[in-house]
PDB file of C-alpha atoms and ligand atoms in Angstrom:
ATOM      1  CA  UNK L   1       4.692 -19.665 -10.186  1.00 49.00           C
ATOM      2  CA  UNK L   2       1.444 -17.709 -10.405  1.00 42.00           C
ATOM      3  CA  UNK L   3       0.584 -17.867  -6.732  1.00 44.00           C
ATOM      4  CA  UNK L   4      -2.368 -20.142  -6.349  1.00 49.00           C
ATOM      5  CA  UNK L   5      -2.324 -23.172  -7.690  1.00 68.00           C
ATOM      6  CA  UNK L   6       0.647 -25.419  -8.483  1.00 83.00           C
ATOM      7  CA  UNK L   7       0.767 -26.248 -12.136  1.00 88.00           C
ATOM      8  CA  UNK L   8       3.074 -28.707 -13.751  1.00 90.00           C
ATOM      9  CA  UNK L   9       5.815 -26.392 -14.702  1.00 90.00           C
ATOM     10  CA  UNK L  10       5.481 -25.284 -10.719  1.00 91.00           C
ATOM     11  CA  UNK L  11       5.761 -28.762  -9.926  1.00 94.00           C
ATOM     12  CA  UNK L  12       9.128 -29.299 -12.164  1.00 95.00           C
ATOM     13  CA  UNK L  13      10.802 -26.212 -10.618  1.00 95.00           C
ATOM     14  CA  UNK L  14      10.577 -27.051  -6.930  1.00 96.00           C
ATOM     15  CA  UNK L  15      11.696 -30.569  -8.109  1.00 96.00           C
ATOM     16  CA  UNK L  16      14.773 -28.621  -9.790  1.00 96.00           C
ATOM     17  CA  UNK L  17      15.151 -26.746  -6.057  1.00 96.00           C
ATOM     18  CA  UNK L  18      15.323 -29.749  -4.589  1.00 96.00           C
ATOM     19  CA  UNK L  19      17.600 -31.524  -6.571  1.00 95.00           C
ATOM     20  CA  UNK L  20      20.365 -28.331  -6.362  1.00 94.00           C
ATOM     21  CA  UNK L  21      20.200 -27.841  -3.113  1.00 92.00           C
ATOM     22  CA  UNK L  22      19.884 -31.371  -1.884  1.00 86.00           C
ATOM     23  CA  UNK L  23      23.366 -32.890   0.911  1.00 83.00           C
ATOM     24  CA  UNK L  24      23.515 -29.124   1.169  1.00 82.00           C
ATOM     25  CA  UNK L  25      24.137 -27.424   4.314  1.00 81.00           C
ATOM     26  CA  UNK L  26      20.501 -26.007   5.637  1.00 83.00           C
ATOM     27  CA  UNK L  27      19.137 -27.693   2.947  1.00 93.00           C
ATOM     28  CA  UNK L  28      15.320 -27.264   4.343  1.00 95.00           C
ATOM     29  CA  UNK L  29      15.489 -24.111   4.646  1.00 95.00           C
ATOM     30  CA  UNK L  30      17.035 -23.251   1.622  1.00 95.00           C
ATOM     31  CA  UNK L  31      14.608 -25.137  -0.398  1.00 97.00           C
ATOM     32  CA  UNK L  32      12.212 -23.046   1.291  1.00 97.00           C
ATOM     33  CA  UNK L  33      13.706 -19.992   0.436  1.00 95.00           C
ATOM     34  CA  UNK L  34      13.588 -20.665  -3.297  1.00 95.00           C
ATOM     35  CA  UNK L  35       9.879 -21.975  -3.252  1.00 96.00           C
ATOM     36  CA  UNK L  36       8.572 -18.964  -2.234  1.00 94.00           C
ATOM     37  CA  UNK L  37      11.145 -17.002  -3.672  1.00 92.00           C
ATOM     38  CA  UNK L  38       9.737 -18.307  -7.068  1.00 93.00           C
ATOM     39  CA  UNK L  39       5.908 -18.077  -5.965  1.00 91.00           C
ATOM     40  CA  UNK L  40       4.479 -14.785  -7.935  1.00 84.00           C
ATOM     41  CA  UNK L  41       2.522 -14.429  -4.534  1.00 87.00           C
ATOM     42  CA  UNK L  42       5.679 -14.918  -2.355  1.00 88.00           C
ATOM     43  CA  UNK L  43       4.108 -17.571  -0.221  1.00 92.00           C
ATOM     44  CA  UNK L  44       4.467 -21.703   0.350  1.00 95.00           C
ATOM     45  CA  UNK L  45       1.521 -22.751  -1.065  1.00 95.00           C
ATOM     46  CA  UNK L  46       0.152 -26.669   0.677  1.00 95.00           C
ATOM     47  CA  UNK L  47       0.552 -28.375  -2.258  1.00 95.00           C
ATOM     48  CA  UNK L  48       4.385 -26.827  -2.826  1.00 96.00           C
ATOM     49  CA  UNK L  49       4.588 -27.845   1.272  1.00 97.00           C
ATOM     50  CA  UNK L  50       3.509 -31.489   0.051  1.00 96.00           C
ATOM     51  CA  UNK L  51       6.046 -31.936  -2.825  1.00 96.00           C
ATOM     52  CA  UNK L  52       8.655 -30.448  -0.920  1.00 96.00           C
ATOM     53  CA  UNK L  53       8.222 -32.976   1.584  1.00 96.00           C
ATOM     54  CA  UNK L  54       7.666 -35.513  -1.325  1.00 96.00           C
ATOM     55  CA  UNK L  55      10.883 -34.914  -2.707  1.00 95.00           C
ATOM     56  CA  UNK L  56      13.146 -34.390   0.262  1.00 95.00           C
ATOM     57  CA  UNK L  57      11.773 -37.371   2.504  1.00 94.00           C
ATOM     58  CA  UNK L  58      11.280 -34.957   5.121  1.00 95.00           C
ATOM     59  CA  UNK L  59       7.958 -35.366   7.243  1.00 96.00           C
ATOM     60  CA  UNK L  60       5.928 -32.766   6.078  1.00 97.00           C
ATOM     61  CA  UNK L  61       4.948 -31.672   9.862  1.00 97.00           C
ATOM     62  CA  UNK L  62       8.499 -31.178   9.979  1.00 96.00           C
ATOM     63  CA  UNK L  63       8.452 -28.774   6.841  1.00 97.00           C
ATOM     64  CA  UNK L  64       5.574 -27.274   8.683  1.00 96.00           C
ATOM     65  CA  UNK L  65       7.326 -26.450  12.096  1.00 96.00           C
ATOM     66  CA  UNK L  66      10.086 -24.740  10.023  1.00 95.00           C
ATOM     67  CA  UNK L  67       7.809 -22.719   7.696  1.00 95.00           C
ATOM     68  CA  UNK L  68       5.598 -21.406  10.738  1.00 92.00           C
ATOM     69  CA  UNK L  69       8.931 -20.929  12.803  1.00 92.00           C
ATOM     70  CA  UNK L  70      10.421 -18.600  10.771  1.00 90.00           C
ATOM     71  CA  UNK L  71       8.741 -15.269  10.029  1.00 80.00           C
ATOM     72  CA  UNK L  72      10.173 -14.515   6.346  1.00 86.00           C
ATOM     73  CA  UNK L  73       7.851 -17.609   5.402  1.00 92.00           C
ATOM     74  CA  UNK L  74       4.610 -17.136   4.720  1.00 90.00           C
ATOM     75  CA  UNK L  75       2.240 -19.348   3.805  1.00 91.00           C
ATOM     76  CA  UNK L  76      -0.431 -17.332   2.122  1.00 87.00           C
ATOM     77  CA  UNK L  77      -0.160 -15.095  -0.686  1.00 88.00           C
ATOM     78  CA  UNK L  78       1.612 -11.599   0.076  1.00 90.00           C
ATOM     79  CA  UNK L  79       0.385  -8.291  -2.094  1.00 93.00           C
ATOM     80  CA  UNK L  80       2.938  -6.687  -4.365  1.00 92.00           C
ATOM     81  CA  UNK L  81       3.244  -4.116  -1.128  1.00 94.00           C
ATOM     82  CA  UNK L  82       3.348  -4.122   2.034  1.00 93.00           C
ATOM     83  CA  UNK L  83       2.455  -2.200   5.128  1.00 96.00           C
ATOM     84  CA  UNK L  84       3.756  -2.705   8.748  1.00 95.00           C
ATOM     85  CA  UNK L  85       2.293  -0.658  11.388  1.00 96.00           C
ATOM     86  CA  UNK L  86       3.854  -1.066  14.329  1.00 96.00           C
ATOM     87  CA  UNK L  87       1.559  -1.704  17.720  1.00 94.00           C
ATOM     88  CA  UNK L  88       4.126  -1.689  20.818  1.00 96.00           C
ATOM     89  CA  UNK L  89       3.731   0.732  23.528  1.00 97.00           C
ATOM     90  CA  UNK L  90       5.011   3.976  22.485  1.00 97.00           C
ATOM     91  CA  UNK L  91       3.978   3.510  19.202  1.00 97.00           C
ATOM     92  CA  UNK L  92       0.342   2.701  20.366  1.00 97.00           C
ATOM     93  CA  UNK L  93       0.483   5.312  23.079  1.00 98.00           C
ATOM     94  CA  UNK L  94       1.058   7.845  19.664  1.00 97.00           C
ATOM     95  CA  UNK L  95      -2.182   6.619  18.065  1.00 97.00           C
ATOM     96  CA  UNK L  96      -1.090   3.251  15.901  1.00 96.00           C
ATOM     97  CA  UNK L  97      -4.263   1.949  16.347  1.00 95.00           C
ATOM     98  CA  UNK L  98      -6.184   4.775  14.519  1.00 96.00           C
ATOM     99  CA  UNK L  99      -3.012   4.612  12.033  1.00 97.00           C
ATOM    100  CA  UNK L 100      -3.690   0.477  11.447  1.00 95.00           C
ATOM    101  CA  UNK L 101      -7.671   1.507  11.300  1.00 94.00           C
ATOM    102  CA  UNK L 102      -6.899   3.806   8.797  1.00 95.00           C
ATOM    103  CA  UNK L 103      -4.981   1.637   6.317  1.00 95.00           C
ATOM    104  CA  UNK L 104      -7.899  -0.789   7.089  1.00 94.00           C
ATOM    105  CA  UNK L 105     -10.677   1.647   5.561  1.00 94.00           C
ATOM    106  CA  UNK L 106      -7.973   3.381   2.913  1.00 93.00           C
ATOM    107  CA  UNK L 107      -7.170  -0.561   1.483  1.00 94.00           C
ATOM    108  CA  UNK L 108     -11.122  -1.786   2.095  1.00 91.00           C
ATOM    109  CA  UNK L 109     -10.044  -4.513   4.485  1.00 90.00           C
ATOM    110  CA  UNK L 110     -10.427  -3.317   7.903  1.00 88.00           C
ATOM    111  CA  UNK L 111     -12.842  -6.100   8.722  1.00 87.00           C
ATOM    112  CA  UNK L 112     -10.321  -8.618   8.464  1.00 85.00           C
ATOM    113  CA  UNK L 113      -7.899  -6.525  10.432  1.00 85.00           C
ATOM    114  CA  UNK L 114     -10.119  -6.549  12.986  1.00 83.00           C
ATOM    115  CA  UNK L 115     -10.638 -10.185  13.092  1.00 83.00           C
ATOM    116  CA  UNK L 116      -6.965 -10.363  14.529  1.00 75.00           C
ATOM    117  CA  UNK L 117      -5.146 -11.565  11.704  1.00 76.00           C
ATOM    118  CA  UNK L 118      -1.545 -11.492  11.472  1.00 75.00           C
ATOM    119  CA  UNK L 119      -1.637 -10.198   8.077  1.00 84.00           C
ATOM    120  CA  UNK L 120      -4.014  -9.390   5.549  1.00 92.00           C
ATOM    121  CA  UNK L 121      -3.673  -9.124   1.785  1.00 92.00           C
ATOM    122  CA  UNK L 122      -6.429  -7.124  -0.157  1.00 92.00           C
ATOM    123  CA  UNK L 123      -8.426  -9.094  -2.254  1.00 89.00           C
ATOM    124  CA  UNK L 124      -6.285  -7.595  -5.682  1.00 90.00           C
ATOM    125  CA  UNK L 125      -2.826  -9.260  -3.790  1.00 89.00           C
ATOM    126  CA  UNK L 126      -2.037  -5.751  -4.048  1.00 92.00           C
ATOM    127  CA  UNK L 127      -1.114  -5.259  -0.610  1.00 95.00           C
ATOM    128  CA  UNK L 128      -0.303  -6.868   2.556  1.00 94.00           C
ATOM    129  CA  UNK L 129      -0.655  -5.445   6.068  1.00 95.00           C
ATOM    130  CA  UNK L 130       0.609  -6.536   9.185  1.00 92.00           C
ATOM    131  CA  UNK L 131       1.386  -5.471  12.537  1.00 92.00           C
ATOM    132  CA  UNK L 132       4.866  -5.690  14.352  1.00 92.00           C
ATOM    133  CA  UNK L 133       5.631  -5.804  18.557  1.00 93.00           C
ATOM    134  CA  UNK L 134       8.350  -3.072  17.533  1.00 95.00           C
ATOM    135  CA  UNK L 135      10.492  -1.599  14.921  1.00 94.00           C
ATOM    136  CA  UNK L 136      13.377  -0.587  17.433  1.00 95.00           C
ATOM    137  CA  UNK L 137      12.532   2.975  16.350  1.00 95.00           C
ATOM    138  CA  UNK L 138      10.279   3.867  19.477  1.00 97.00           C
ATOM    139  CA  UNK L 139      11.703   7.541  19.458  1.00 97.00           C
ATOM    140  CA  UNK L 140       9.886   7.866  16.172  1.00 97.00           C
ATOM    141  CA  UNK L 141       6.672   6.686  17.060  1.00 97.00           C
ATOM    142  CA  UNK L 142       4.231   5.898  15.868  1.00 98.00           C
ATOM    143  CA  UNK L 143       6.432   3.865  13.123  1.00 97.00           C
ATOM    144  CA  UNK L 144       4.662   2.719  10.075  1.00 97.00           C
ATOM    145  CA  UNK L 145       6.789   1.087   6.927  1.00 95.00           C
ATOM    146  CA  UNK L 146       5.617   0.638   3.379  1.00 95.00           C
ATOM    147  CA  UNK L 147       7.661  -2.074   1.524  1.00 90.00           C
ATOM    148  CA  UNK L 148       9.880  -1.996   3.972  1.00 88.00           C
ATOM    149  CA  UNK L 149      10.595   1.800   4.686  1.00 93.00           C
ATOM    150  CA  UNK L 150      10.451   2.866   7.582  1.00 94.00           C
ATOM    151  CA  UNK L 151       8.714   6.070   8.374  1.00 95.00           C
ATOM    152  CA  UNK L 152       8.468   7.570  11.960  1.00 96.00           C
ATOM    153  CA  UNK L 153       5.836  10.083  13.286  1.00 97.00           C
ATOM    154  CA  UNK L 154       3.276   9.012  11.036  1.00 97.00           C
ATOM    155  CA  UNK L 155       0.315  10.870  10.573  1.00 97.00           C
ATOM    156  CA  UNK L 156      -2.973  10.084   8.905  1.00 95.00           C
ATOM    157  CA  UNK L 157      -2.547  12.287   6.271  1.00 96.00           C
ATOM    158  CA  UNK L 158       1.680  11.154   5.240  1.00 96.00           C
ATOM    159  CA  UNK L 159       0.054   7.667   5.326  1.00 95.00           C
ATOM    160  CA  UNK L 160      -2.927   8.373   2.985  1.00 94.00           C
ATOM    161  CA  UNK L 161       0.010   9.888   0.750  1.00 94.00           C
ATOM    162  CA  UNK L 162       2.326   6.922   0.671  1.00 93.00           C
ATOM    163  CA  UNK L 163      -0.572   4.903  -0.154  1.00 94.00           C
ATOM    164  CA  UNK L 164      -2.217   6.558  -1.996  1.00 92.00           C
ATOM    165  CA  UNK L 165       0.588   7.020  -4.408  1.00 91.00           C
ATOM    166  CA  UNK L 166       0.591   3.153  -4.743  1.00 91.00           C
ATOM    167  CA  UNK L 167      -3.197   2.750  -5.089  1.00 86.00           C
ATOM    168  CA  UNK L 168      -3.153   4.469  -8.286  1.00 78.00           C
ATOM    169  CA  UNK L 169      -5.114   2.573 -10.999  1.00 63.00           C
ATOM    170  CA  UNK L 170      -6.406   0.167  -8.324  1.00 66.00           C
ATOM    171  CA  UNK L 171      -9.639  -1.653  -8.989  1.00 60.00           C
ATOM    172  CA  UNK L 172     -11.590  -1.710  -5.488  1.00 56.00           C
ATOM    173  CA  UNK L 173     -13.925  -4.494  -5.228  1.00 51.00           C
TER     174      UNK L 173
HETATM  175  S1  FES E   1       7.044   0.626  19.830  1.00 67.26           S
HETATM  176 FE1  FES E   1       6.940   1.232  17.802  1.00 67.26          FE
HETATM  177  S2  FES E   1       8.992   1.346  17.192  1.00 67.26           S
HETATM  178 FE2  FES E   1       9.086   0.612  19.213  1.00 67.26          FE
END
């Protein structure tokens, strides 16, 4: 799937998803699972949403409430990496807000982090940043992970680093 549009292959595939893992126990979810699992952009697109339901007979609010319910679902395109600052207490009380302002100016989309999303992808899907309540790593703080490494006592500079490294040949807009 290319991540924005469903085409008719895309359509034929989540058909095929359906049919497998139909009478099977946690069907829904599982169906889920493999939609976005298959999306380039690792999301549930609407339209995949709609021919889920379509296919299943399942009310698509239904589809909805699980697909919002459960965090590993997303339902707009991720980057190719990601970066999770964490914002509890101790983490915050050791500067993650300067941290999550600086990934904002380093990946030119601090604007949007500042509109309070819960996750922003840069314009080039090349990354995806998001906050978390806490990583369970609070002696570390403040905790930042990139694609899903978790790095304690980040600084400015280690972060500009890590990112940096996975910036290279970037277009910025
Ligand atoms: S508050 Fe950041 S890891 Fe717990």
């Amino acid at each position: 799937m290319d991540g924005t549009d469903i085409t008719t292959a895309e359509i034929q595939e989540i058909d095929e998803v359906v049919k497998e893992r139909q009478g099977t126990h946690g069907e829904l979810l599982g169906i889920l699972e493999e939609v976005q699992r298959l999306n380039d952009a690792k999301y549930l697109p609407e339209e995949a949403l709609n021919r889920v339901a379509q296919q299943t007979g399942v009310p698509l609010s239904r589809i909805y409430n699980v697909a919002t319910f459960y965090s590993f679902f997303n339902l707009r395109p991720q980057g190719r990496h990601t970066v999770t600052v964490c914002r509890g207490t101790a983490c915050h009380t050791k500067g993650s807000r300067g941290l999550l302002d600086d990934v904002g100016l380093m990946l030119d989309c601090k604007k949007d982090l500042e509109e309070g999303e819960p996750y922003v992808t840069t314009h080039d899907r090349q990354f995806t940043v998001s906050t978390v309540a806490c990583f369970g790593q609070c002696a570390l703080a403040p905790v930042v992970a990139v694609d899903g490494s978790i790095d304690g006592a980040m600084t400015a500079a280690k972060l500009q680093k890590r990112i940096g490294r996975l910036s290279k040949g970037r277009k910025r807009p």
